Short mmCIF file of C-alpha atoms in Angstrom, two decimals:
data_model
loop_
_atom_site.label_atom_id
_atom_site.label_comp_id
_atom_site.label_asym_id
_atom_site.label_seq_id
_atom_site.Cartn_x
_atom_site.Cartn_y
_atom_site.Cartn_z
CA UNK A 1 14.29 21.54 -12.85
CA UNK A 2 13.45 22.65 -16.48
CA UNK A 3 12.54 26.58 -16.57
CA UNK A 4 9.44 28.06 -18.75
CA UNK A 5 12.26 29.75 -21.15
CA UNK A 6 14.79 26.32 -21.54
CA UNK A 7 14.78 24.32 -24.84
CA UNK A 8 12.18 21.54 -24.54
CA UNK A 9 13.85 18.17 -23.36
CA UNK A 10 12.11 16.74 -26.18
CA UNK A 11 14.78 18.05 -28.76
CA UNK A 12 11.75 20.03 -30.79
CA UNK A 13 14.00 22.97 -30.26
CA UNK A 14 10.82 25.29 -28.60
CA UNK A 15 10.54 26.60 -25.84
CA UNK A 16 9.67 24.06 -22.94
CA UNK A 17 6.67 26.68 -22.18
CA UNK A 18 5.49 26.24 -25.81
CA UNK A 19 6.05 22.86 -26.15
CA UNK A 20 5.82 20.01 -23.06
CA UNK A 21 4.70 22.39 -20.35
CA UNK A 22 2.82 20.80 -18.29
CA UNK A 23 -0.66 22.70 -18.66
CA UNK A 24 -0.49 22.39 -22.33
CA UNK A 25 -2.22 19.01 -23.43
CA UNK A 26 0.45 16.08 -24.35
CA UNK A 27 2.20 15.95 -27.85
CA UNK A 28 2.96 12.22 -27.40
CA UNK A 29 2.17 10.11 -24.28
CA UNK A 30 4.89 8.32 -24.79
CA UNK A 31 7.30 10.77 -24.75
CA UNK A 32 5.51 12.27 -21.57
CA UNK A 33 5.42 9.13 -20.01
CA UNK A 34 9.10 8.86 -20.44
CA UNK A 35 9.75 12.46 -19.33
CA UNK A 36 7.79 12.03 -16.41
CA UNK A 37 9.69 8.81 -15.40
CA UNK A 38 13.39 10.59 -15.89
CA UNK A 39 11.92 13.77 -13.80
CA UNK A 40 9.69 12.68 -11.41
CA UNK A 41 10.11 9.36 -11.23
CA UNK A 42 6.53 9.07 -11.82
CA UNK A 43 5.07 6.43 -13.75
CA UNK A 44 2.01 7.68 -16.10
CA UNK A 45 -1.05 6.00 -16.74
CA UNK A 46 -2.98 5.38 -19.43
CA UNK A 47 -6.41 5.29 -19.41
CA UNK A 48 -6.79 1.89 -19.53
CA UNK A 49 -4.67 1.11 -16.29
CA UNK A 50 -6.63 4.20 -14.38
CA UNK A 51 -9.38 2.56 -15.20
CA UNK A 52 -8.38 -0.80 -13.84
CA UNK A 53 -6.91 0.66 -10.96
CA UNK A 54 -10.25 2.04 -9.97
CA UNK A 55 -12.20 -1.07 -10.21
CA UNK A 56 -9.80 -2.49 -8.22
CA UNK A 57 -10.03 -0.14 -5.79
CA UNK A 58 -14.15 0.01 -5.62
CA UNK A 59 -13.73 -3.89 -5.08
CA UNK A 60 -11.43 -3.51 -2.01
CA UNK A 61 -13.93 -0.57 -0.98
CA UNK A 62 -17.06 -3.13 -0.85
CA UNK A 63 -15.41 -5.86 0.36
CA UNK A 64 -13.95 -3.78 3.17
CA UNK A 65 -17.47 -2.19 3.90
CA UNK A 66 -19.02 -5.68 3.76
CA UNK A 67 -16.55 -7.03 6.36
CA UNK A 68 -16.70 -3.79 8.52
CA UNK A 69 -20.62 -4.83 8.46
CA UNK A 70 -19.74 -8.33 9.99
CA UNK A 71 -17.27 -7.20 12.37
CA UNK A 72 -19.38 -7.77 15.81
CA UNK A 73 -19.21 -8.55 19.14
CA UNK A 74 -18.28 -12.74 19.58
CA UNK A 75 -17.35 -12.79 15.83
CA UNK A 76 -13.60 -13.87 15.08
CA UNK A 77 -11.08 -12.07 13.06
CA UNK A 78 -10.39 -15.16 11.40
CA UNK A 79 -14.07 -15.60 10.24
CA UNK A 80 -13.86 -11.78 8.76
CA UNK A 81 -10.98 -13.17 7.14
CA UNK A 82 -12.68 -16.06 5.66
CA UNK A 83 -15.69 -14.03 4.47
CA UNK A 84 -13.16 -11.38 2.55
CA UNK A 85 -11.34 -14.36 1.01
CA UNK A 86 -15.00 -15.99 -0.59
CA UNK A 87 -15.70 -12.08 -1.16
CA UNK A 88 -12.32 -11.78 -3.69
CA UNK A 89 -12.88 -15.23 -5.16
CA UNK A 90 -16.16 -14.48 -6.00
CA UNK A 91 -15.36 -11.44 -7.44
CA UNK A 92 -12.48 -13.18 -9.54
CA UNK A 93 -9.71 -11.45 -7.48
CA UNK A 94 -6.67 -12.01 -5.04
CA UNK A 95 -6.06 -10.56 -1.20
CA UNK A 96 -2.91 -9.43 -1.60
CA UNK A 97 -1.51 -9.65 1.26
CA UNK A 98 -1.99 -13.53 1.18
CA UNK A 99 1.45 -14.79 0.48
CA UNK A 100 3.09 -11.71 1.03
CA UNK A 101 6.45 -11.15 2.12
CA UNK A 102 9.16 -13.53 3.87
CA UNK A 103 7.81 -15.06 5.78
CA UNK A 104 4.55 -15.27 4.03
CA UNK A 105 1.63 -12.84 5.15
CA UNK A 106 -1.05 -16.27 6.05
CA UNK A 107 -4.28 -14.37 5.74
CA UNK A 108 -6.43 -12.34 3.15
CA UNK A 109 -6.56 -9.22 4.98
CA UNK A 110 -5.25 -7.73 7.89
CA UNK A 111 -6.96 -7.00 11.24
CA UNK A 112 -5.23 -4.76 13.77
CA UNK A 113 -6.79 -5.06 16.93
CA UNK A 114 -6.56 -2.54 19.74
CA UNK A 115 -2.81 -2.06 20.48
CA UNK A 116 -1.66 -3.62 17.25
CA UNK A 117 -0.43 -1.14 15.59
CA UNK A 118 -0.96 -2.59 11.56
CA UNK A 119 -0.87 -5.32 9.78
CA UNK A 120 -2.06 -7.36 12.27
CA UNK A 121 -3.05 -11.66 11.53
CA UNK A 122 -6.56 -12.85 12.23
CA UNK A 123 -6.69 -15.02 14.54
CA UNK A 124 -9.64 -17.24 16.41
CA UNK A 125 -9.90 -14.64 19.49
CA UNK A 126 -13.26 -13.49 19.62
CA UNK A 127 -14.54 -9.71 19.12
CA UNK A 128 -15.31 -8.07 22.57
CA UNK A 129 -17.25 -4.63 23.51
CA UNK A 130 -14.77 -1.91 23.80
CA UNK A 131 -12.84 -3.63 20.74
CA UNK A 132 -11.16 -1.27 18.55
CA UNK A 133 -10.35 -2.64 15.04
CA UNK A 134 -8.13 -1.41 11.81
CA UNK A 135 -9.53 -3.42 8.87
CA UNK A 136 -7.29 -3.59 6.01
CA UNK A 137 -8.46 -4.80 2.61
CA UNK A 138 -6.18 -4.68 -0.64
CA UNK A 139 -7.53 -6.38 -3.39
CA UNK A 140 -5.31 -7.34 -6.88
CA UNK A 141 -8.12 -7.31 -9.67
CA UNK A 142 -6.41 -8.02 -13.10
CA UNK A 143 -3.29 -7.45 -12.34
CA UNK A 144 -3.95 -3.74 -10.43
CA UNK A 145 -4.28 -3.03 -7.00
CA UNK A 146 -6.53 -1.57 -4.57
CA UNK A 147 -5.87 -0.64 -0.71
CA UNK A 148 -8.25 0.65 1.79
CA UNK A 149 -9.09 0.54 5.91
CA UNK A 150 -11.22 1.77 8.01
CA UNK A 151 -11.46 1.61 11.90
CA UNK A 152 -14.48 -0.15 13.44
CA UNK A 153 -15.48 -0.16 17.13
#
């Protein structure tokens, strides 16, 4: 870890304090960006991506709510997962846990009912009173993801 009083490890020869600390605004994203990476092994965003990231996320977040709003008593898992897979073509978008992994997530989103744990597969079993149900929605919108759940009962 870099101290206040080290030479920057930007080769400016000031004081990391005076010159990349990290309350002072950025010199060059670039070179933050790659500072960050070789630290933190964070990957910074422009504002651009952020921006893409949260679309992506307020489509999973109405798609989830719109499913969570269909999620009744006698209705399938596999008809919320056909409704959330019209939702993200509609909205020009991919589930993405469709195709995922090996062997291949089958469905759009994932439905974990009762003792499933996560990640559960909808299936043609219908919804009963007393159900309890994780929802999981993640949504790939030009080319960025978004991921939420919520529990429904």
């Amino acid at each position: 870890m870099i101290a206040r009083n080290d030479p920057c490890w930007c080769g400016s020869g000031k004081k990391w304090k005076k010159c990349h600390h990290p309350f002072l605004p950025p010199q060059n994203f670039e070179t933050l960006k790659a500072q960050y990476w070789k630290t933190h092994q964070i990957i910074l965003k422009t504002p651009e991506e952020i921006a893409g990231i949260r679309a992506a996320g307020k489509l999973a977040a109405t798609i989830l709510k719109k499913v969570c709003a269909k999620a009744k008593k006698g209705v399938t898992t596999e008809e919320l997962d056909a409704y959330a897979m019209k939702l993200h073509e509609e909205a020009g978008a991919t589930p993405a846990p469709l195709g995922y992994g090996s062997p291949p997530f089958p469905k759009g989103i994932c439905t974990s009912l009762n003792e499933v744990i996560c990640h559960g597969i909808p299936d043609d079993r219908p919804l009963e009173d007393g159900d309890i149900m994780n929802i999981d929605v993640t949504s790939i919108l030009n080319g960025f993801f978004g991921d939420c759940s919520a529990m429904v009962c």
